[in-house]
Amino acid sequence: MSAHTEPRFLHRMPNIPLVEDAWEEIDASELVDVPLLGTVSAGMPMEVCADNETVRIPSRMVRRNTYALRVRGDSMIDCNIHDGDIIIIEKLESAENGETAVVLINNQEVTLKKVYIDKSGVRLQPANTTMPPIYLKNDDIQVLGLVMGVARRPANTPVNAA
């Protein structure tokens, strides 16, 4: 078992919806660096802010175009994604209905939500029953990637702790 200061790595299990128990914990072995591109809001959409950092994750979590984002907010807690988590994203430009995706709104704000698309438009659904969905037109959003994993630091551990 790793020390309590090490992050836990949760990998999304294939072919099931992203819910609280849709994760498997994997060993922190064969770590590789992926770009940590900034912060994504799990709440109200926020402006994109880029960081030039990297985060070390297990190599089996890495796909062709993998990057990481730090989560701010509690809108995805029912998917077991919490404020302060680092989410591992596979860069994709489309999402199936119900997928948890990083979405760019009006080319300026980024948010993390479940995406539902139909003829009338797009519903960005939080995974938190206390928060309302966001309704937009199809042309207002662009999918930036899907959540493939989570790196979670133990509580009360500084982000830059070795």
JSON list of C-alpha atoms in Angstrom, two decimals:
[
{"chain": "A", "resi": 1, "resn": "MET", "atom": "CA", "xyz": [0.00, 0.00, 0.00]},
{"chain": "A", "resi": 2, "resn": "SER", "atom": "CA", "xyz": [1.34, 3.45, -0.85]},
{"chain": "A", "resi": 3, "resn": "ALA", "atom": "CA", "xyz": [2.02, 6.20, 1.66]},
{"chain": "A", "resi": 4, "resn": "HIS", "atom": "CA", "xyz": [-0.87, 8.45, 2.59]},
{"chain": "A", "resi": 5, "resn": "THR", "atom": "CA", "xyz": [0.68, 11.41, 0.75]},
{"chain": "A", "resi": 6, "resn": "GLU", "atom": "CA", "xyz": [0.52, 9.62, -2.61]},
{"chain": "A", "resi": 7, "resn": "PRO", "atom": "CA", "xyz": [-2.47, 10.22, -4.86]},
{"chain": "A", "resi": 8, "resn": "ARG", "atom": "CA", "xyz": [-4.98, 7.46, -5.54]},
{"chain": "A", "resi": 9, "resn": "PHE", "atom": "CA", "xyz": [-5.67, 6.68, -9.17]},
{"chain": "A", "resi": 10, "resn": "LEU", "atom": "CA", "xyz": [-9.17, 5.74, -10.27]},
{"chain": "A", "resi": 11, "resn": "HIS", "atom": "CA", "xyz": [-9.59, 4.41, -13.80]},
{"chain": "A", "resi": 12, "resn": "ARG", "atom": "CA", "xyz": [-12.93, 4.44, -15.54]},
{"chain": "A", "resi": 13, "resn": "MET", "atom": "CA", "xyz": [-14.30, 0.96, -16.14]},
{"chain": "A", "resi": 14, "resn": "PRO", "atom": "CA", "xyz": [-15.19, 0.43, -19.81]},
{"chain": "A", "resi": 15, "resn": "ASN", "atom": "CA", "xyz": [-18.69, 0.30, -21.26]},
{"chain": "A", "resi": 16, "resn": "ILE", "atom": "CA", "xyz": [-20.65, 1.42, -18.21]},
{"chain": "A", "resi": 17, "resn": "PRO", "atom": "CA", "xyz": [-22.09, 4.85, -17.40]},
{"chain": "A", "resi": 18, "resn": "LEU", "atom": "CA", "xyz": [-19.96, 7.11, -15.26]},
{"chain": "A", "resi": 19, "resn": "VAL", "atom": "CA", "xyz": [-21.51, 6.81, -11.81]},
{"chain": "A", "resi": 20, "resn": "GLU", "atom": "CA", "xyz": [-19.99, 6.72, -8.34]},
{"chain": "A", "resi": 21, "resn": "ASP", "atom": "CA", "xyz": [-18.95, 3.05, -8.52]},
{"chain": "A", "resi": 22, "resn": "ALA", "atom": "CA", "xyz": [-17.82, 3.06, -12.19]},
{"chain": "A", "resi": 23, "resn": "TRP", "atom": "CA", "xyz": [-14.18, 3.27, -11.16]},
{"chain": "A", "resi": 24, "resn": "GLU", "atom": "CA", "xyz": [-11.42, 0.82, -10.37]},
{"chain": "A", "resi": 25, "resn": "GLU", "atom": "CA", "xyz": [-8.43, 1.84, -8.32]},
{"chain": "A", "resi": 26, "resn": "ILE", "atom": "CA", "xyz": [-5.12, 1.09, -10.05]},
{"chain": "A", "resi": 27, "resn": "ASP", "atom": "CA", "xyz": [-1.57, 0.92, -8.76]},
{"chain": "A", "resi": 28, "resn": "ALA", "atom": "CA", "xyz": [0.65, 3.96, -9.02]},
{"chain": "A", "resi": 29, "resn": "SER", "atom": "CA", "xyz": [3.25, 2.11, -11.06]},
{"chain": "A", "resi": 30, "resn": "GLU", "atom": "CA", "xyz": [4.96, 3.00, -14.34]},
{"chain": "A", "resi": 31, "resn": "LEU", "atom": "CA", "xyz": [4.12, 6.67, -13.95]},
{"chain": "A", "resi": 32, "resn": "VAL", "atom": "CA", "xyz": [4.35, 8.99, -16.94]},
{"chain": "A", "resi": 33, "resn": "ASP", "atom": "CA", "xyz": [3.92, 12.75, -17.29]},
{"chain": "A", "resi": 34, "resn": "VAL", "atom": "CA", "xyz": [0.86, 14.22, -19.00]},
{"chain": "A", "resi": 35, "resn": "PRO", "atom": "CA", "xyz": [0.16, 17.92, -19.40]},
{"chain": "A", "resi": 36, "resn": "LEU", "atom": "CA", "xyz": [-1.94, 19.53, -16.68]},
{"chain": "A", "resi": 37, "resn": "LEU", "atom": "CA", "xyz": [-3.64, 22.15, -18.83]},
{"chain": "A", "resi": 38, "resn": "GLY", "atom": "CA", "xyz": [-5.40, 24.11, -16.11]},
{"chain": "A", "resi": 39, "resn": "THR", "atom": "CA", "xyz": [-8.62, 24.09, -14.14]},
{"chain": "A", "resi": 40, "resn": "VAL", "atom": "CA", "xyz": [-12.12, 23.03, -15.15]},
{"chain": "A", "resi": 41, "resn": "SER", "atom": "CA", "xyz": [-15.24, 24.09, -13.32]},
{"chain": "A", "resi": 42, "resn": "ALA", "atom": "CA", "xyz": [-17.54, 21.47, -11.88]},
{"chain": "A", "resi": 43, "resn": "GLY", "atom": "CA", "xyz": [-20.14, 24.11, -11.18]},
{"chain": "A", "resi": 44, "resn": "MET", "atom": "CA", "xyz": [-20.73, 27.30, -13.09]},
{"chain": "A", "resi": 45, "resn": "PRO", "atom": "CA", "xyz": [-18.68, 27.51, -16.31]},
{"chain": "A", "resi": 46, "resn": "MET", "atom": "CA", "xyz": [-15.47, 29.50, -15.97]},
{"chain": "A", "resi": 47, "resn": "GLU", "atom": "CA", "xyz": [-12.96, 31.03, -18.33]},
{"chain": "A", "resi": 48, "resn": "VAL", "atom": "CA", "xyz": [-10.19, 28.84, -19.64]},
{"chain": "A", "resi": 49, "resn": "CYS", "atom": "CA", "xyz": [-6.93, 29.32, -17.77]},
{"chain": "A", "resi": 50, "resn": "ALA", "atom": "CA", "xyz": [-3.93, 27.34, -18.92]},
{"chain": "A", "resi": 51, "resn": "ASP", "atom": "CA", "xyz": [-1.13, 26.10, -16.69]},
{"chain": "A", "resi": 52, "resn": "ASN", "atom": "CA", "xyz": [2.20, 24.80, -17.94]},
{"chain": "A", "resi": 53, "resn": "GLU", "atom": "CA", "xyz": [2.44, 21.92, -15.52]},
{"chain": "A", "resi": 54, "resn": "THR", "atom": "CA", "xyz": [2.48, 18.17, -15.75]},
{"chain": "A", "resi": 55, "resn": "VAL", "atom": "CA", "xyz": [1.04, 15.47, -13.54]},
{"chain": "A", "resi": 56, "resn": "ARG", "atom": "CA", "xyz": [2.35, 11.92, -13.17]},
{"chain": "A", "resi": 57, "resn": "ILE", "atom": "CA", "xyz": [-0.20, 9.17, -13.80]},
{"chain": "A", "resi": 58, "resn": "PRO", "atom": "CA", "xyz": [0.00, 5.43, -14.43]},
{"chain": "A", "resi": 59, "resn": "SER", "atom": "CA", "xyz": [0.89, 4.70, -18.06]},
{"chain": "A", "resi": 60, "resn": "ARG", "atom": "CA", "xyz": [-2.17, 2.48, -18.54]},
{"chain": "A", "resi": 61, "resn": "MET", "atom": "CA", "xyz": [-4.36, 5.58, -18.08]},
{"chain": "A", "resi": 62, "resn": "VAL", "atom": "CA", "xyz": [-2.72, 7.29, -21.07]},
{"chain": "A", "resi": 63, "resn": "ARG", "atom": "CA", "xyz": [-4.25, 7.19, -24.54]},
{"chain": "A", "resi": 64, "resn": "ARG", "atom": "CA", "xyz": [-3.22, 8.96, -27.76]},
{"chain": "A", "resi": 65, "resn": "ASN", "atom": "CA", "xyz": [-4.25, 12.46, -26.70]},
{"chain": "A", "resi": 66, "resn": "THR", "atom": "CA", "xyz": [-4.35, 12.50, -22.91]},
{"chain": "A", "resi": 67, "resn": "TYR", "atom": "CA", "xyz": [-4.27, 15.54, -20.68]},
{"chain": "A", "resi": 68, "resn": "ALA", "atom": "CA", "xyz": [-5.28, 16.45, -17.15]},
{"chain": "A", "resi": 69, "resn": "LEU", "atom": "CA", "xyz": [-7.38, 19.19, -15.57]},
{"chain": "A", "resi": 70, "resn": "ARG", "atom": "CA", "xyz": [-7.83, 20.21, -11.95]},
{"chain": "A", "resi": 71, "resn": "VAL", "atom": "CA", "xyz": [-11.48, 20.20, -10.81]},
{"chain": "A", "resi": 72, "resn": "ARG", "atom": "CA", "xyz": [-13.03, 23.18, -9.02]},
{"chain": "A", "resi": 73, "resn": "GLY", "atom": "CA", "xyz": [-16.53, 22.71, -7.61]},
{"chain": "A", "resi": 74, "resn": "ASP", "atom": "CA", "xyz": [-18.96, 20.00, -6.56]},
{"chain": "A", "resi": 75, "resn": "SER", "atom": "CA", "xyz": [-21.30, 19.55, -9.52]},
{"chain": "A", "resi": 76, "resn": "MET", "atom": "CA", "xyz": [-19.98, 16.05, -10.36]},
{"chain": "A", "resi": 77, "resn": "ILE", "atom": "CA", "xyz": [-19.85, 14.49, -6.88]},
{"chain": "A", "resi": 78, "resn": "ASP", "atom": "CA", "xyz": [-22.42, 11.79, -7.76]},
{"chain": "A", "resi": 79, "resn": "CYS", "atom": "CA", "xyz": [-19.89, 10.53, -10.36]},
{"chain": "A", "resi": 80, "resn": "ASN", "atom": "CA", "xyz": [-17.22, 10.41, -7.61]},
{"chain": "A", "resi": 81, "resn": "ILE", "atom": "CA", "xyz": [-15.43, 13.48, -9.03]},
{"chain": "A", "resi": 82, "resn": "HIS", "atom": "CA", "xyz": [-14.72, 15.98, -6.25]},
{"chain": "A", "resi": 83, "resn": "ASP", "atom": "CA", "xyz": [-13.35, 19.48, -5.81]},
{"chain": "A", "resi": 84, "resn": "GLY", "atom": "CA", "xyz": [-9.55, 19.35, -6.00]},
{"chain": "A", "resi": 85, "resn": "ASP", "atom": "CA", "xyz": [-9.39, 16.09, -7.98]},
{"chain": "A", "resi": 86, "resn": "ILE", "atom": "CA", "xyz": [-7.28, 15.94, -11.11]},
{"chain": "A", "resi": 87, "resn": "ILE", "atom": "CA", "xyz": [-9.25, 14.37, -13.95]},
{"chain": "A", "resi": 88, "resn": "ILE", "atom": "CA", "xyz": [-7.59, 12.47, -16.78]},
{"chain": "A", "resi": 89, "resn": "ILE", "atom": "CA", "xyz": [-9.10, 13.42, -20.13]},
{"chain": "A", "resi": 90, "resn": "GLU", "atom": "CA", "xyz": [-8.93, 11.76, -23.52]},
{"chain": "A", "resi": 91, "resn": "LYS", "atom": "CA", "xyz": [-9.12, 14.49, -26.15]},
{"chain": "A", "resi": 92, "resn": "LEU", "atom": "CA", "xyz": [-12.19, 13.76, -28.27]},
{"chain": "A", "resi": 93, "resn": "GLU", "atom": "CA", "xyz": [-14.49, 16.07, -30.20]},
{"chain": "A", "resi": 94, "resn": "SER", "atom": "CA", "xyz": [-17.77, 14.25, -29.64]},
{"chain": "A", "resi": 95, "resn": "ALA", "atom": "CA", "xyz": [-19.63, 12.60, -26.79]},
{"chain": "A", "resi": 96, "resn": "GLU", "atom": "CA", "xyz": [-22.39, 10.02, -26.60]},
{"chain": "A", "resi": 97, "resn": "ASN", "atom": "CA", "xyz": [-25.52, 10.98, -24.67]},
{"chain": "A", "resi": 98, "resn": "GLY", "atom": "CA", "xyz": [-24.84, 10.74, -20.97]},
{"chain": "A", "resi": 99, "resn": "GLU", "atom": "CA", "xyz": [-21.04, 10.87, -21.27]},
{"chain": "A", "resi": 100, "resn": "THR", "atom": "CA", "xyz": [-19.11, 12.98, -18.77]},
{"chain": "A", "resi": 101, "resn": "ALA", "atom": "CA", "xyz": [-17.23, 15.51, -20.87]},
{"chain": "A", "resi": 102, "resn": "VAL", "atom": "CA", "xyz": [-15.19, 18.67, -20.72]},
{"chain": "A", "resi": 103, "resn": "VAL", "atom": "CA", "xyz": [-17.20, 21.17, -22.77]},
{"chain": "A", "resi": 104, "resn": "LEU", "atom": "CA", "xyz": [-16.25, 24.57, -24.19]},
{"chain": "A", "resi": 105, "resn": "ILE", "atom": "CA", "xyz": [-19.18, 27.00, -24.15]},
{"chain": "A", "resi": 106, "resn": "ASN", "atom": "CA", "xyz": [-19.27, 29.89, -26.64]},
{"chain": "A", "resi": 107, "resn": "ASN", "atom": "CA", "xyz": [-15.52, 29.51, -27.27]},
{"chain": "A", "resi": 108, "resn": "GLN", "atom": "CA", "xyz": [-14.68, 30.99, -23.88]},
{"chain": "A", "resi": 109, "resn": "GLU", "atom": "CA", "xyz": [-15.89, 29.04, -20.86]},
{"chain": "A", "resi": 110, "resn": "VAL", "atom": "CA", "xyz": [-15.11, 25.44, -19.91]},
{"chain": "A", "resi": 111, "resn": "THR", "atom": "CA", "xyz": [-17.18, 23.17, -17.70]},
{"chain": "A", "resi": 112, "resn": "LEU", "atom": "CA", "xyz": [-17.36, 19.49, -16.72]},
{"chain": "A", "resi": 113, "resn": "LYS", "atom": "CA", "xyz": [-20.83, 17.96, -17.10]},
{"chain": "A", "resi": 114, "resn": "LYS", "atom": "CA", "xyz": [-22.81, 15.01, -18.43]},
{"chain": "A", "resi": 115, "resn": "VAL", "atom": "CA", "xyz": [-23.81, 15.84, -22.02]},
{"chain": "A", "resi": 116, "resn": "TYR", "atom": "CA", "xyz": [-27.26, 15.11, -23.47]},
{"chain": "A", "resi": 117, "resn": "ILE", "atom": "CA", "xyz": [-28.02, 16.14, -27.07]},
{"chain": "A", "resi": 118, "resn": "ASP", "atom": "CA", "xyz": [-31.37, 16.13, -28.87]},
{"chain": "A", "resi": 119, "resn": "LYS", "atom": "CA", "xyz": [-33.18, 18.07, -31.60]},
{"chain": "A", "resi": 120, "resn": "SER", "atom": "CA", "xyz": [-33.96, 20.99, -29.30]},
{"chain": "A", "resi": 121, "resn": "GLY", "atom": "CA", "xyz": [-30.36, 21.47, -28.18]},
{"chain": "A", "resi": 122, "resn": "VAL", "atom": "CA", "xyz": [-27.90, 20.42, -25.50]},
{"chain": "A", "resi": 123, "resn": "ARG", "atom": "CA", "xyz": [-28.43, 19.78, -21.80]},
{"chain": "A", "resi": 124, "resn": "LEU", "atom": "CA", "xyz": [-25.32, 19.92, -19.62]},
{"chain": "A", "resi": 125, "resn": "GLN", "atom": "CA", "xyz": [-26.34, 17.93, -16.56]},
{"chain": "A", "resi": 126, "resn": "PRO", "atom": "CA", "xyz": [-24.52, 18.13, -13.22]},
{"chain": "A", "resi": 127, "resn": "ALA", "atom": "CA", "xyz": [-24.07, 14.93, -11.22]},
{"chain": "A", "resi": 128, "resn": "ASN", "atom": "CA", "xyz": [-25.33, 16.70, -8.12]},
{"chain": "A", "resi": 129, "resn": "THR", "atom": "CA", "xyz": [-29.04, 16.81, -7.35]},
{"chain": "A", "resi": 130, "resn": "THR", "atom": "CA", "xyz": [-28.77, 20.27, -5.79]},
{"chain": "A", "resi": 131, "resn": "MET", "atom": "CA", "xyz": [-27.63, 21.90, -9.06]},
{"chain": "A", "resi": 132, "resn": "PRO", "atom": "CA", "xyz": [-29.74, 22.70, -12.16]},
{"chain": "A", "resi": 133, "resn": "PRO", "atom": "CA", "xyz": [-28.80, 21.68, -15.71]},
{"chain": "A", "resi": 134, "resn": "ILE", "atom": "CA", "xyz": [-27.56, 24.20, -18.29]},
{"chain": "A", "resi": 135, "resn": "TYR", "atom": "CA", "xyz": [-29.49, 24.34, -21.58]},
{"chain": "A", "resi": 136, "resn": "LEU", "atom": "CA", "xyz": [-27.74, 25.54, -24.75]},
{"chain": "A", "resi": 137, "resn": "LYS", "atom": "CA", "xyz": [-27.98, 25.35, -28.54]},
{"chain": "A", "resi": 138, "resn": "ASN", "atom": "CA", "xyz": [-25.85, 22.73, -30.31]},
{"chain": "A", "resi": 139, "resn": "ASP", "atom": "CA", "xyz": [-23.75, 25.45, -31.92]},
{"chain": "A", "resi": 140, "resn": "ASP", "atom": "CA", "xyz": [-22.87, 26.95, -28.53]},
{"chain": "A", "resi": 141, "resn": "ILE", "atom": "CA", "xyz": [-20.78, 24.03, -27.31]},
{"chain": "A", "resi": 142, "resn": "GLN", "atom": "CA", "xyz": [-17.71, 22.10, -28.34]},
{"chain": "A", "resi": 143, "resn": "VAL", "atom": "CA", "xyz": [-16.68, 18.83, -26.67]},
{"chain": "A", "resi": 144, "resn": "LEU", "atom": "CA", "xyz": [-13.00, 18.92, -25.68]},
{"chain": "A", "resi": 145, "resn": "GLY", "atom": "CA", "xyz": [-12.66, 15.45, -24.19]},
{"chain": "A", "resi": 146, "resn": "LEU", "atom": "CA", "xyz": [-14.08, 12.65, -22.06]},
{"chain": "A", "resi": 147, "resn": "VAL", "atom": "CA", "xyz": [-13.19, 11.74, -18.49]},
{"chain": "A", "resi": 148, "resn": "MET", "atom": "CA", "xyz": [-11.12, 8.54, -18.35]},
{"chain": "A", "resi": 149, "resn": "GLY", "atom": "CA", "xyz": [-9.71, 8.70, -14.84]},
{"chain": "A", "resi": 150, "resn": "VAL", "atom": "CA", "xyz": [-9.16, 10.60, -11.61]},
{"chain": "A", "resi": 151, "resn": "ALA", "atom": "CA", "xyz": [-6.06, 11.31, -9.56]},
{"chain": "A", "resi": 152, "resn": "ARG", "atom": "CA", "xyz": [-7.13, 12.06, -6.00]},
{"chain": "A", "resi": 153, "resn": "ARG", "atom": "CA", "xyz": [-4.80, 13.36, -3.37]},
{"chain": "A", "resi": 154, "resn": "PRO", "atom": "CA", "xyz": [-5.47, 12.50, 0.27]},
{"chain": "A", "resi": 155, "resn": "ALA", "atom": "CA", "xyz": [-7.30, 15.20, 2.19]},
{"chain": "A", "resi": 156, "resn": "ASN", "atom": "CA", "xyz": [-5.18, 17.99, 3.63]},
{"chain": "A", "resi": 157, "resn": "THR", "atom": "CA", "xyz": [-2.22, 17.27, 1.36]},
{"chain": "A", "resi": 158, "resn": "PRO", "atom": "CA", "xyz": [-0.77, 20.31, -0.42]},
{"chain": "A", "resi": 159, "resn": "VAL", "atom": "CA", "xyz": [-0.94, 19.99, -4.20]},
{"chain": "A", "resi": 160, "resn": "ASN", "atom": "CA", "xyz": [2.81, 20.52, -4.60]},
{"chain": "A", "resi": 161, "resn": "ALA", "atom": "CA", "xyz": [3.82, 18.00, -1.90]},
{"chain": "A", "resi": 162, "resn": "ALA", "atom": "CA", "xyz": [6.47, 15.58, -3.06]}
]
